[in-house]
Amino acid sequence: MISLAKGQKIDLTKTNPGLTKIFIGLGWDTNKYDGGNEFDLDAVAFLVKEDGKASGDGAFIFYNNRQDPSGSVVLSEDNRTGEGDGDDESLTVNLATVPADVAKIAICINIHEAAARNQNFGQVSNAYVRVANNETNEELMRYDLGEDYSVETGIVACEIYRHNGEWKFNAVGSGFQGGLASLAETYGLSAG
């Protein structure tokens, strides 16, 4: 298993011949605070074209739309508390059936109703994303997001992208504010 740093890019399919289905696990812990509200973090994915924009609302994968129209990217059930060890939410991706016009899949973590609940990633620790072979469960890589986020309400954790006919992984770790609507607008979708 390879541990990655922010900004690092690594090959997925070239060094793992025959890899077609991957499991992307996301996990986190919340620090104790006296706000009185539960933390509800959500995994979110965008299927993005070469121009950096999602191809439409179906390319926005979240708790109310758990798979893209092709069925290539599927989100797990919504975990509303983050309780327990291990992955809190996950996605499975069939790389072989991702539509040809999709250049990358952006994987994000968003705090649900962060503004209303006065929450941010400064109250979250041990956040990570890991990629495993979905058929063998062998963990291929892991990216620990670190503690760099104080006021952000979401993070673009990583991207799975095409490069010269192969799939690669990019440890992005870019924070953002403004909730799910702001994130959707980043990828060219209207959240209204």
PDB file of C-alpha atoms in Angstrom:
ATOM      1  CA  MET A   1       0.000   0.000   0.000  1.00  0.00           C
ATOM      2  CA  ILE A   2       1.310   3.437  -0.963  1.00  0.00           C
ATOM      3  CA  SER A   3       0.826   6.466   1.288  1.00  0.00           C
ATOM      4  CA  LEU A   4       0.489   9.719  -0.648  1.00  0.00           C
ATOM      5  CA  ALA A   5       1.126  13.380   0.115  1.00  0.00           C
ATOM      6  CA  LYS A   6      -0.961  16.356  -1.040  1.00  0.00           C
ATOM      7  CA  GLY A   7      -0.417  17.050  -4.736  1.00  0.00           C
ATOM      8  CA  GLN A   8       1.079  13.644  -5.452  1.00  0.00           C
ATOM      9  CA  LYS A   9      -0.087  11.784  -8.548  1.00  0.00           C
ATOM     10  CA  ILE A  10       0.196   8.059  -9.016  1.00  0.00           C
ATOM     11  CA  ASP A  11      -0.752   5.523 -11.630  1.00  0.00           C
ATOM     12  CA  LEU A  12      -3.733   3.242 -10.952  1.00  0.00           C
ATOM     13  CA  THR A  13      -4.160   0.920 -13.915  1.00  0.00           C
ATOM     14  CA  LYS A  14      -0.713   0.831 -15.530  1.00  0.00           C
ATOM     15  CA  THR A  15       0.935  -0.690 -12.451  1.00  0.00           C
ATOM     16  CA  ASN A  16      -2.126  -2.827 -11.668  1.00  0.00           C
ATOM     17  CA  PRO A  17      -2.894  -4.602 -14.974  1.00  0.00           C
ATOM     18  CA  GLY A  18      -6.445  -5.872 -15.160  1.00  0.00           C
ATOM     19  CA  LEU A  19      -7.721  -3.430 -12.523  1.00  0.00           C
ATOM     20  CA  THR A  20     -11.191  -2.394 -13.623  1.00  0.00           C
ATOM     21  CA  LYS A  21     -13.203  -1.919 -10.438  1.00  0.00           C
ATOM     22  CA  ILE A  22     -12.002   0.208  -7.559  1.00  0.00           C
ATOM     23  CA  PHE A  23     -13.352   0.888  -4.101  1.00  0.00           C
ATOM     24  CA  ILE A  24     -12.836   4.410  -2.740  1.00  0.00           C
ATOM     25  CA  GLY A  25     -13.242   4.582   1.025  1.00  0.00           C
ATOM     26  CA  LEU A  26     -13.486   7.888   2.864  1.00  0.00           C
ATOM     27  CA  GLY A  27     -13.248   8.216   6.616  1.00  0.00           C
ATOM     28  CA  TRP A  28     -13.031  10.851   9.329  1.00  0.00           C
ATOM     29  CA  ASP A  29     -13.454  11.533  13.029  1.00  0.00           C
ATOM     30  CA  THR A  30     -15.084  14.582  14.567  1.00  0.00           C
ATOM     31  CA  ASN A  31     -13.556  16.391  17.495  1.00  0.00           C
ATOM     32  CA  LYS A  32     -15.640  17.006  20.588  1.00  0.00           C
ATOM     33  CA  TYR A  33     -17.283  20.410  20.619  1.00  0.00           C
ATOM     34  CA  ASP A  34     -20.254  21.974  22.355  1.00  0.00           C
ATOM     35  CA  GLY A  35     -22.302  23.015  19.343  1.00  0.00           C
ATOM     36  CA  GLY A  36     -25.025  20.502  20.124  1.00  0.00           C
ATOM     37  CA  ASN A  37     -25.367  19.260  16.537  1.00  0.00           C
ATOM     38  CA  GLU A  38     -24.245  15.971  15.050  1.00  0.00           C
ATOM     39  CA  PHE A  39     -21.699  16.128  12.254  1.00  0.00           C
ATOM     40  CA  ASP A  40     -22.972  14.714   8.973  1.00  0.00           C
ATOM     41  CA  LEU A  41     -20.178  14.504   6.435  1.00  0.00           C
ATOM     42  CA  ASP A  42     -21.012  13.340   2.933  1.00  0.00           C
ATOM     43  CA  ALA A  43     -18.972  11.814   0.149  1.00  0.00           C
ATOM     44  CA  VAL A  44     -19.686  13.524  -3.166  1.00  0.00           C
ATOM     45  CA  ALA A  45     -18.403  12.813  -6.683  1.00  0.00           C
ATOM     46  CA  PHE A  46     -18.484  14.691  -9.968  1.00  0.00           C
ATOM     47  CA  LEU A  47     -17.939  13.076 -13.358  1.00  0.00           C
ATOM     48  CA  VAL A  48     -16.110  15.835 -15.184  1.00  0.00           C
ATOM     49  CA  LYS A  49     -15.440  16.377 -18.882  1.00  0.00           C
ATOM     50  CA  GLU A  50     -12.194  17.677 -20.382  1.00  0.00           C
ATOM     51  CA  ASP A  51     -13.415  21.283 -19.909  1.00  0.00           C
ATOM     52  CA  GLY A  52     -13.593  20.827 -16.127  1.00  0.00           C
ATOM     53  CA  LYS A  53     -17.405  20.824 -16.013  1.00  0.00           C
ATOM     54  CA  ALA A  54     -19.796  18.051 -15.094  1.00  0.00           C
ATOM     55  CA  SER A  55     -21.845  16.785 -18.033  1.00  0.00           C
ATOM     56  CA  GLY A  56     -25.170  17.372 -16.240  1.00  0.00           C
ATOM     57  CA  ASP A  57     -27.063  16.747 -13.027  1.00  0.00           C
ATOM     58  CA  GLY A  58     -26.662  12.956 -13.425  1.00  0.00           C
ATOM     59  CA  ALA A  59     -22.883  13.431 -13.191  1.00  0.00           C
ATOM     60  CA  PHE A  60     -23.288  14.825  -9.649  1.00  0.00           C
ATOM     61  CA  ILE A  61     -23.203  11.859  -7.249  1.00  0.00           C
ATOM     62  CA  PHE A  62     -24.376  12.548  -3.687  1.00  0.00           C
ATOM     63  CA  TYR A  63     -26.862  11.249  -1.100  1.00  0.00           C
ATOM     64  CA  ASN A  64     -29.905  12.106  -3.279  1.00  0.00           C
ATOM     65  CA  ASN A  65     -28.379  10.714  -6.497  1.00  0.00           C
ATOM     66  CA  ARG A  66     -26.288   7.703  -5.584  1.00  0.00           C
ATOM     67  CA  GLN A  67     -25.129   6.663  -9.054  1.00  0.00           C
ATOM     68  CA  ASP A  68     -24.433   8.180 -12.442  1.00  0.00           C
ATOM     69  CA  PRO A  69     -26.678   7.258 -15.416  1.00  0.00           C
ATOM     70  CA  SER A  70     -24.158   4.676 -16.701  1.00  0.00           C
ATOM     71  CA  GLY A  71     -23.989   2.949 -13.295  1.00  0.00           C
ATOM     72  CA  SER A  72     -20.184   3.281 -13.342  1.00  0.00           C
ATOM     73  CA  VAL A  73     -19.930   5.289 -10.114  1.00  0.00           C
ATOM     74  CA  VAL A  74     -22.025   4.190  -7.137  1.00  0.00           C
ATOM     75  CA  LEU A  75     -22.124   5.856  -3.714  1.00  0.00           C
ATOM     76  CA  SER A  76     -22.694   3.873  -0.517  1.00  0.00           C
ATOM     77  CA  GLU A  77     -25.555   4.573   1.868  1.00  0.00           C
ATOM     78  CA  ASP A  78     -25.475   7.963   3.615  1.00  0.00           C
ATOM     79  CA  ASN A  79     -23.734   7.634   6.986  1.00  0.00           C
ATOM     80  CA  ARG A  80     -25.162  10.517   9.003  1.00  0.00           C
ATOM     81  CA  THR A  81     -23.028  10.201  12.132  1.00  0.00           C
ATOM     82  CA  GLY A  82     -19.572   8.938  11.125  1.00  0.00           C
ATOM     83  CA  GLU A  83     -19.659   6.534  14.064  1.00  0.00           C
ATOM     84  CA  GLY A  84     -17.312   3.572  14.159  1.00  0.00           C
ATOM     85  CA  ASP A  85     -13.891   2.808  12.803  1.00  0.00           C
ATOM     86  CA  GLY A  86     -12.895   2.473   9.177  1.00  0.00           C
ATOM     87  CA  ASP A  87     -14.603   3.961   6.145  1.00  0.00           C
ATOM     88  CA  ASP A  88     -17.564   6.224   6.825  1.00  0.00           C
ATOM     89  CA  GLU A  89     -18.756   6.410   3.225  1.00  0.00           C
ATOM     90  CA  SER A  90     -17.503   4.873   0.005  1.00  0.00           C
ATOM     91  CA  LEU A  91     -17.843   4.743  -3.744  1.00  0.00           C
ATOM     92  CA  THR A  92     -17.289   1.933  -6.184  1.00  0.00           C
ATOM     93  CA  VAL A  93     -16.080   2.821  -9.652  1.00  0.00           C
ATOM     94  CA  ASN A  94     -16.093   0.535 -12.677  1.00  0.00           C
ATOM     95  CA  LEU A  95     -13.300   2.156 -14.671  1.00  0.00           C
ATOM     96  CA  ALA A  96     -14.109   0.061 -17.740  1.00  0.00           C
ATOM     97  CA  THR A  97     -17.626   1.498 -18.083  1.00  0.00           C
ATOM     98  CA  VAL A  98     -17.042   5.171 -17.213  1.00  0.00           C
ATOM     99  CA  PRO A  99     -18.442   7.129 -20.191  1.00  0.00           C
ATOM    100  CA  ALA A 100     -15.782   8.083 -22.743  1.00  0.00           C
ATOM    101  CA  ASP A 101     -16.438  11.841 -22.353  1.00  0.00           C
ATOM    102  CA  VAL A 102     -15.532  11.722 -18.627  1.00  0.00           C
ATOM    103  CA  ALA A 103     -11.942  12.907 -18.183  1.00  0.00           C
ATOM    104  CA  LYS A 104     -11.903  12.713 -14.393  1.00  0.00           C
ATOM    105  CA  ILE A 105     -13.934  11.857 -11.335  1.00  0.00           C
ATOM    106  CA  ALA A 106     -13.570  14.388  -8.534  1.00  0.00           C
ATOM    107  CA  ILE A 107     -14.134  12.896  -5.058  1.00  0.00           C
ATOM    108  CA  CYS A 108     -15.116  15.365  -2.343  1.00  0.00           C
ATOM    109  CA  ILE A 109     -16.158  15.414   1.314  1.00  0.00           C
ATOM    110  CA  ASN A 110     -18.764  17.985   2.347  1.00  0.00           C
ATOM    111  CA  ILE A 111     -20.146  18.871   5.795  1.00  0.00           C
ATOM    112  CA  HIS A 112     -23.948  18.788   5.507  1.00  0.00           C
ATOM    113  CA  GLU A 113     -25.574  22.060   6.652  1.00  0.00           C
ATOM    114  CA  ALA A 114     -22.190  23.332   7.869  1.00  0.00           C
ATOM    115  CA  ALA A 115     -23.203  27.011   7.981  1.00  0.00           C
ATOM    116  CA  ALA A 116     -26.448  26.383   9.859  1.00  0.00           C
ATOM    117  CA  ARG A 117     -24.667  24.118  12.334  1.00  0.00           C
ATOM    118  CA  ASN A 118     -21.586  26.363  12.629  1.00  0.00           C
ATOM    119  CA  GLN A 119     -19.279  23.507  11.636  1.00  0.00           C
ATOM    120  CA  ASN A 120     -16.072  23.310   9.616  1.00  0.00           C
ATOM    121  CA  PHE A 121     -13.146  20.994   8.963  1.00  0.00           C
ATOM    122  CA  GLY A 122     -11.227  22.513  11.870  1.00  0.00           C
ATOM    123  CA  GLN A 123     -13.494  20.246  13.952  1.00  0.00           C
ATOM    124  CA  VAL A 124     -12.689  17.153  11.899  1.00  0.00           C
ATOM    125  CA  SER A 125      -9.616  14.969  12.286  1.00  0.00           C
ATOM    126  CA  ASN A 126      -8.116  11.842  10.757  1.00  0.00           C
ATOM    127  CA  ALA A 127      -9.813  12.405   7.391  1.00  0.00           C
ATOM    128  CA  TYR A 128      -8.539  10.129   4.638  1.00  0.00           C
ATOM    129  CA  VAL A 129      -9.305   8.638   1.262  1.00  0.00           C
ATOM    130  CA  ARG A 130      -8.126   5.188   0.263  1.00  0.00           C
ATOM    131  CA  VAL A 131      -8.341   3.197  -2.947  1.00  0.00           C
ATOM    132  CA  ALA A 132      -8.621  -0.581  -3.061  1.00  0.00           C
ATOM    133  CA  ASN A 133      -9.084  -3.210  -5.740  1.00  0.00           C
ATOM    134  CA  ASN A 134     -12.824  -3.863  -5.463  1.00  0.00           C
ATOM    135  CA  GLU A 135     -12.432  -7.527  -6.422  1.00  0.00           C
ATOM    136  CA  THR A 136      -9.529  -8.500  -4.116  1.00  0.00           C
ATOM    137  CA  ASN A 137      -9.957  -5.838  -1.373  1.00  0.00           C
ATOM    138  CA  GLU A 138      -6.211  -5.140  -1.649  1.00  0.00           C
ATOM    139  CA  GLU A 139      -5.572  -1.542  -0.590  1.00  0.00           C
ATOM    140  CA  LEU A 140      -3.576   0.191  -3.315  1.00  0.00           C
ATOM    141  CA  MET A 141      -3.084   3.664  -1.881  1.00  0.00           C
ATOM    142  CA  ARG A 142      -4.086   5.971   0.938  1.00  0.00           C
ATOM    143  CA  TYR A 143      -4.052   9.731   1.289  1.00  0.00           C
ATOM    144  CA  ASP A 144      -4.361  11.204   4.792  1.00  0.00           C
ATOM    145  CA  LEU A 145      -5.760  14.694   4.393  1.00  0.00           C
ATOM    146  CA  GLY A 146      -4.011  16.136   7.462  1.00  0.00           C
ATOM    147  CA  GLU A 147      -5.150  19.004   9.639  1.00  0.00           C
ATOM    148  CA  ASP A 148      -4.700  21.915   7.215  1.00  0.00           C
ATOM    149  CA  TYR A 149      -8.337  22.960   7.109  1.00  0.00           C
ATOM    150  CA  SER A 150      -9.720  25.370   9.699  1.00  0.00           C
ATOM    151  CA  VAL A 151     -12.632  27.272   8.155  1.00  0.00           C
ATOM    152  CA  GLU A 152     -13.390  25.076   5.138  1.00  0.00           C
ATOM    153  CA  THR A 153     -16.716  23.232   4.968  1.00  0.00           C
ATOM    154  CA  GLY A 154     -15.665  20.813   2.277  1.00  0.00           C
ATOM    155  CA  ILE A 155     -12.632  19.260   0.655  1.00  0.00           C
ATOM    156  CA  VAL A 156     -11.902  18.092  -2.866  1.00  0.00           C
ATOM    157  CA  ALA A 157     -10.066  15.011  -1.610  1.00  0.00           C
ATOM    158  CA  CYS A 158      -8.826  13.452  -4.834  1.00  0.00           C
ATOM    159  CA  GLU A 159      -9.353  12.930  -8.519  1.00  0.00           C
ATOM    160  CA  ILE A 160      -9.326   9.760 -10.545  1.00  0.00           C
ATOM    161  CA  TYR A 161      -8.411  10.806 -14.075  1.00  0.00           C
ATOM    162  CA  ARG A 162      -7.548   9.476 -17.522  1.00  0.00           C
ATOM    163  CA  HIS A 163      -4.036   9.952 -18.887  1.00  0.00           C
ATOM    164  CA  ASN A 164      -2.790   8.329 -22.102  1.00  0.00           C
ATOM    165  CA  GLY A 165      -5.413   5.587 -21.944  1.00  0.00           C
ATOM    166  CA  GLU A 166      -4.718   4.743 -18.286  1.00  0.00           C
ATOM    167  CA  TRP A 167      -6.330   5.853 -15.021  1.00  0.00           C
ATOM    168  CA  LYS A 168      -4.352   7.817 -12.435  1.00  0.00           C
ATOM    169  CA  PHE A 169      -4.958   9.145  -8.910  1.00  0.00           C
ATOM    170  CA  ASN A 170      -4.311  12.741  -7.828  1.00  0.00           C
ATOM    171  CA  ALA A 171      -4.201  13.580  -4.085  1.00  0.00           C
ATOM    172  CA  VAL A 172      -5.789  17.044  -4.338  1.00  0.00           C
ATOM    173  CA  GLY A 173      -6.633  18.066  -0.747  1.00  0.00           C
ATOM    174  CA  SER A 174      -8.163  21.419  -1.720  1.00  0.00           C
ATOM    175  CA  GLY A 175     -10.542  23.012   0.786  1.00  0.00           C
ATOM    176  CA  PHE A 176     -13.614  25.053  -0.121  1.00  0.00           C
ATOM    177  CA  GLN A 177     -16.426  26.985   1.533  1.00  0.00           C
ATOM    178  CA  GLY A 178     -20.068  27.535   0.646  1.00  0.00           C
ATOM    179  CA  GLY A 179     -21.544  24.070   0.940  1.00  0.00           C
ATOM    180  CA  LEU A 180     -22.757  21.646  -1.668  1.00  0.00           C
ATOM    181  CA  ALA A 181     -24.216  24.417  -3.864  1.00  0.00           C
ATOM    182  CA  SER A 182     -20.855  26.155  -4.121  1.00  0.00           C
ATOM    183  CA  LEU A 183     -19.107  22.889  -4.901  1.00  0.00           C
ATOM    184  CA  ALA A 184     -21.631  22.027  -7.633  1.00  0.00           C
ATOM    185  CA  GLU A 185     -21.119  25.457  -9.197  1.00  0.00           C
ATOM    186  CA  THR A 186     -17.348  24.819  -9.277  1.00  0.00           C
ATOM    187  CA  TYR A 187     -18.096  21.965 -11.673  1.00  0.00           C
ATOM    188  CA  GLY A 188     -20.519  23.990 -13.793  1.00  0.00           C
ATOM    189  CA  LEU A 189     -23.824  22.896 -12.268  1.00  0.00           C
ATOM    190  CA  SER A 190     -26.578  25.160 -11.019  1.00  0.00           C
ATOM    191  CA  ALA A 191     -27.510  24.254  -7.464  1.00  0.00           C
ATOM    192  CA  GLY A 192     -30.665  26.351  -7.460  1.00  0.00           C
TER     193      GLY A 192
END
